[in-house]
Structure formats: C-alpha cells, structure tokens
Amino acid sequence: MTYATSLVCRECGNETPLDPVNACDFCFGPMEVTYDYDAMRGVVTRESISAGPRSIWRYEALLPVDPEHRIDLQVGFTPLLRADNLARELGMRELWIKNDTMNPTWSFKDRVVAVASSRARQFGFETLACASTGNLANSVAAHAARGGMRAVVFIPHDLEAGKVLGSAIYDPTIISVNGSYDDVNRLCSELADARHWAFVNINVRPYYAEGSRTLGYEVAEQLGWRKPDQCIVPMASGALFTKIYKGMSELADLGLIDDSPVRMYGAQAQGCSPIATAWQAGTTNIRPVKPSTIAKSLAIGNPADGYYALKVMEESGGGAVAVSDPEIVASMKLLAETEGVFAETAGGVTLASLRKGLADGLIDREASTVIFITGGGLKTTDAIANEITKPIEIEGSLQSFEEAFAAAGG
Amino acid sequence: MASKRVRFTFEGERVGQPLIYRLGQEFALVSNIRMADVEHDFGWVVLELEGEADEIQRGIDWMQAEGVRVDPIVGDVVEG
Ligand SMILES: Cc1ncc(COP(=O)(O)O)c(C=O)c1O
Ligand SMILES: [Zn+2]
C-alpha cells in the first residue's frame, strides 16, 4: 500500500489533498507529494522491500499509487554495474554505472511515467499526454497502450528518427510542433487548462516526479544499503537530479541506510546548460536559453526544477559541469568500449561531465561514484553514425578474409 | 471575468522599466503578484492577471511585443 498523504507546496508549505494539481493556489509554487513517514518506520524495512517485486513497485509504500490502479511494465530494478575497466581508464578507485537503459522503453522515463500513468488512471483520466524531448513520449505511449488509455504526445519537430519511431509503434497521436521543446511545453501548458487530459509532466507532475526517487532507492539498496559518496546525473528540467538525492535522504530518514553525505553533480551539454551556467555564476536565478546540442533529450532551455537542482548542489556540496558535443560523442564511445553499455547522448553527457569534473579537480577520484546512464543508444544513432568503425567487407572465401583481415591490421 | 497565471521573465534594460504598471494602465487588467526574484539585469515575476479573457490575451501579446518572455503556469484540472 501507499503511505502518500497529501500535496505540499515547496514554496509556502500549503497542504492540499492528492488531486491532479501542479501549482499551489496561494503562491503558484510547485506542489510535491508527502508521505506518512512515521507510520512507515518499522513497517517498511530492508526485508520487506527485498521481498517485493524486482521493479519500482518494491518501493510501493513510497509511491503515490494504490496497487489496483498500477500500469505495470516491470519498470526499474535495473543493473548497477561495477565499472572497473572505466575506473582504470579514468584513474578512479570505485565507479558504478546505474544502467537505466534497461527499462521497457529504454530510458529512466519509464519510472516517472509508470507512476504518473497509474495515478492518472486512478484519477479517472482516459487520455495520457505529455510534452516531450523524445524519451518521455516513448514511455507515455507504451504505458497508455498497456493501461488501455489513449495517448497524445507532443514533441519538437527536430527529434531523432529513433525517438519518433519509438513512440509511433504504440500508435499514439503524435503532434510534432514547429518549435523548440520550450514552445511545446508552453502549448501543452495551455492545453492542460483546456482539456481533461493527464499531461504527465504538467498537471500530474507532482506524481510523475516521484517516480525518479526509485533510482536513489535502488542504488542504495544495490550498494548493500548505503549511499555512494558522489553521483553524476544528467539534467534537463533538473527533476531527476533532485529526486535521486531526495530518495537517498528518505531512506536515511527511515533508518534503512546511514545518513552519510553524498555529493550531487549535475551534467549538461554546453549547447543547453542553463542550470550549470547559473551554478558557475553563483546565482539561483536561471536564465532561459535556446538549445543547440546533439543531446536533444536534455534540450530544455527553461528548466522547471532548475532552482531546486541548484539548492541540492549547494546542500550536498556538489556542483555542475557542461560539456561539448564532441566530448559527448567521445564518451558515448568510451562507455561502450570499456564497459559494453550503449547509451544515448544523455549518457555521453554524464560520462563526459565526470571526465571533465575529474580533470578540473571538482570531482574526487578516490570517492565511490555512481554515474546514471538514463537512456539507450539505439534511439540516437544519428549522433554517432559517422564516428564508428565500419565493417570490413569481404567475399565469402578464406582467402578474401585473410587478406582483408591482415590489411586491417590483424 | 477570467484569470490567468503567468510568469514574466525580464532581461537587460527591461528589468528597470515599469512594464507591469503600464500593463495595468493600458489594459483593463488587475495584476496580483505572488512570487518574484529580480536582480539588476534579470528577473522574473509570477502573477495572476484578472480581466476579460480577450483583454488578458491582448495584455500578454503587448508584454511579449515589449520583449518580455511570458510562460503560462498551469492551474488545476478539476476532474479527470
Ligand atoms: C535520457 C534522459 N536522461 C535525463 C533526462 C533529464 O530529466 P529531467 O528533466 O528530470 O532533468 C531526460 C529528460 O528528458 C532524458 O530523456
Ligand atoms: Zn505555495
């Protein structure tokens, strides 16, 4: 069962029932789900969690959905890989990859959509919708299909073919908007007022955002019930970044892990780095930008949770890094070549930011570190198509093989 | 009467201009500020505009023409 009790405004503390509401009635600040942690203590234990399903629903007490309304594609409980090859390459002592490419639609967005779509169904919505940079639309379309709901997904016109196809296969209505993600988001915000649709990242955003906490829970559980010393997380709106931190803090509050410090580092592409730029300038005032980067899934120029991400950096003693498109591609390749993990551009952003943070002395080589690889590579093949080794072409004879193989350096 | 929640973002010299005041003078709109953060060359204001729906739209168009970024803030959806 869920221990969710109400929504609380993150700015003024105003409390309301668990409704499909995004903004506080008093100050228009963002609403967030809260839980009865006291009732959970002693009931929600390491043992009770370990006995649950191998998916995000093992943390059902901490997710705002009643079990009978779940739309379940077995999201989450993805591998946490010890990355010794990559660690050696980077001169690090203890490095882990949280491989969230291994979700039903190959990105961490399945976590947020599993929760938002289930809650939307519990509210009685029949249509799931979203403003998306690609991955979210894939997941919304899949969950709507599985849950017997209608899907209407809005994307910017210039997405990668793989991201569009990854939605189309579930047969949603896809609206391709001639503009950037921020134009898409603006349009959807207007529509959310006008239509009785559950826009997972707009009017049901408080429930959506909750799903990302499971990444924090899983990493702590998979490390043997402890926090790592450092996390590197890609940021678009900044929601994921704040929720991983929150998830680990909650487990500590519940007494399930020690409350050791964890430094949170946010990763962005230089072509869209409003949060990292504000961090470097030492301000909490985020200036919207017009994105231009191959990391399209992270191309949000006006990040809704940027302010809270900056607060987490400050509180945790972390920071932010921004990297160039060539650095992103090089890191996509390095991740694949050293550890066998094929990430999309966002994964390249994360690893490139770790490398840059190490080089700049911002990130500690000796500390136990987790990089969050949040999306799979087959959706962004455009970014690397010209960067990979081509096959060696031969005739079907031994001689042809021996010649070509020798010519290629054996 | 209608109302709309919006976020105005100001950059550069627009920070010092009395644009919200003029919005109230030149349009039949009442603005009710809820949150704001303003630095010397950058700032944002979250507010609610009250007036006839057409007038609200005209006021927003005018703000945008003045170079202010206007983002909607989603209200509540009463039921599914
Ligand atoms: C693969 C991937 N990683 C990370 C993110 C960042 O998520 P957030 O908007 O919560 O910062 C996104 C967002 O679209 C994404 O698609
Ligand atoms: Zn409030």
CSV table of C-alpha atoms in Angstrom, one decimal, chain B residues 2-56:
chain,number,residue,atom,x,y,z
B,2,ALA,CA,-11.3,35.4,-16.3
B,3,SER,CA,-8.0,35.0,-14.7
B,4,LYS,CA,-4.7,33.6,-15.9
B,5,ARG,CA,-1.5,32.7,-14.0
B,6,VAL,CA,1.7,33.6,-15.8
B,7,ARG,CA,5.4,34.1,-15.3
B,8,PHE,CA,7.1,37.1,-16.8
B,9,THR,CA,10.9,37.0,-17.4
B,10,PHE,CA,12.7,40.3,-17.9
B,11,GLU,CA,16.2,40.7,-19.2
B,12,GLY,CA,18.6,43.7,-19.6
B,13,GLU,CA,17.1,47.2,-19.5
B,14,ARG,CA,13.5,45.8,-19.3
B,15,VAL,CA,14.2,45.0,-15.6
B,16,GLY,CA,14.1,48.7,-14.8
B,17,GLN,CA,11.0,49.6,-16.9
B,18,PRO,CA,7.6,49.9,-15.3
B,19,LEU,CA,6.0,47.3,-17.6
B,20,ILE,CA,3.7,45.7,-15.1
B,21,TYR,CA,2.4,49.2,-14.1
B,22,ARG,CA,1.8,50.1,-17.8
B,23,LEU,CA,0.0,46.7,-18.3
B,24,GLY,CA,-2.5,47.7,-15.6
B,25,GLN,CA,-2.8,51.3,-17.0
B,26,GLU,CA,-3.2,50.5,-20.7
B,27,PHE,CA,-5.4,47.4,-20.3
B,28,ALA,CA,-8.4,46.6,-18.2
B,29,LEU,CA,-6.4,44.2,-16.1
B,30,VAL,CA,-5.7,43.7,-12.4
B,31,SER,CA,-2.4,42.0,-11.6
B,32,ASN,CA,-1.8,40.2,-8.4
B,33,ILE,CA,1.9,39.3,-7.8
B,34,ARG,CA,2.6,36.1,-6.0
B,35,MET,CA,6.4,35.5,-6.3
B,36,ALA,CA,9.3,37.4,-7.7
B,37,ASP,CA,13.0,37.4,-7.9
B,38,VAL,CA,14.7,40.4,-9.5
B,39,GLU,CA,18.4,41.1,-10.0
B,40,HIS,CA,19.9,44.2,-11.6
B,41,ASP,CA,19.7,42.9,-15.2
B,42,PHE,CA,17.5,39.8,-14.9
B,43,GLY,CA,14.3,38.9,-13.1
B,44,TRP,CA,11.1,37.0,-13.0
B,45,VAL,CA,7.6,37.7,-11.6
B,46,VAL,CA,4.9,35.2,-11.1
B,47,LEU,CA,1.4,36.8,-11.1
B,48,GLU,CA,-2.3,36.4,-11.8
B,49,LEU,CA,-4.0,38.6,-14.3
B,50,GLU,CA,-7.7,39.3,-13.9
B,51,GLY,CA,-9.9,40.7,-16.6
B,52,GLU,CA,-11.9,39.7,-19.7
B,53,ALA,CA,-10.3,36.7,-21.5
B,54,ASP,CA,-9.7,38.8,-24.7
B,55,GLU,CA,-8.2,41.6,-22.7
B,56,ILE,CA,-5.8,39.2,-20.9
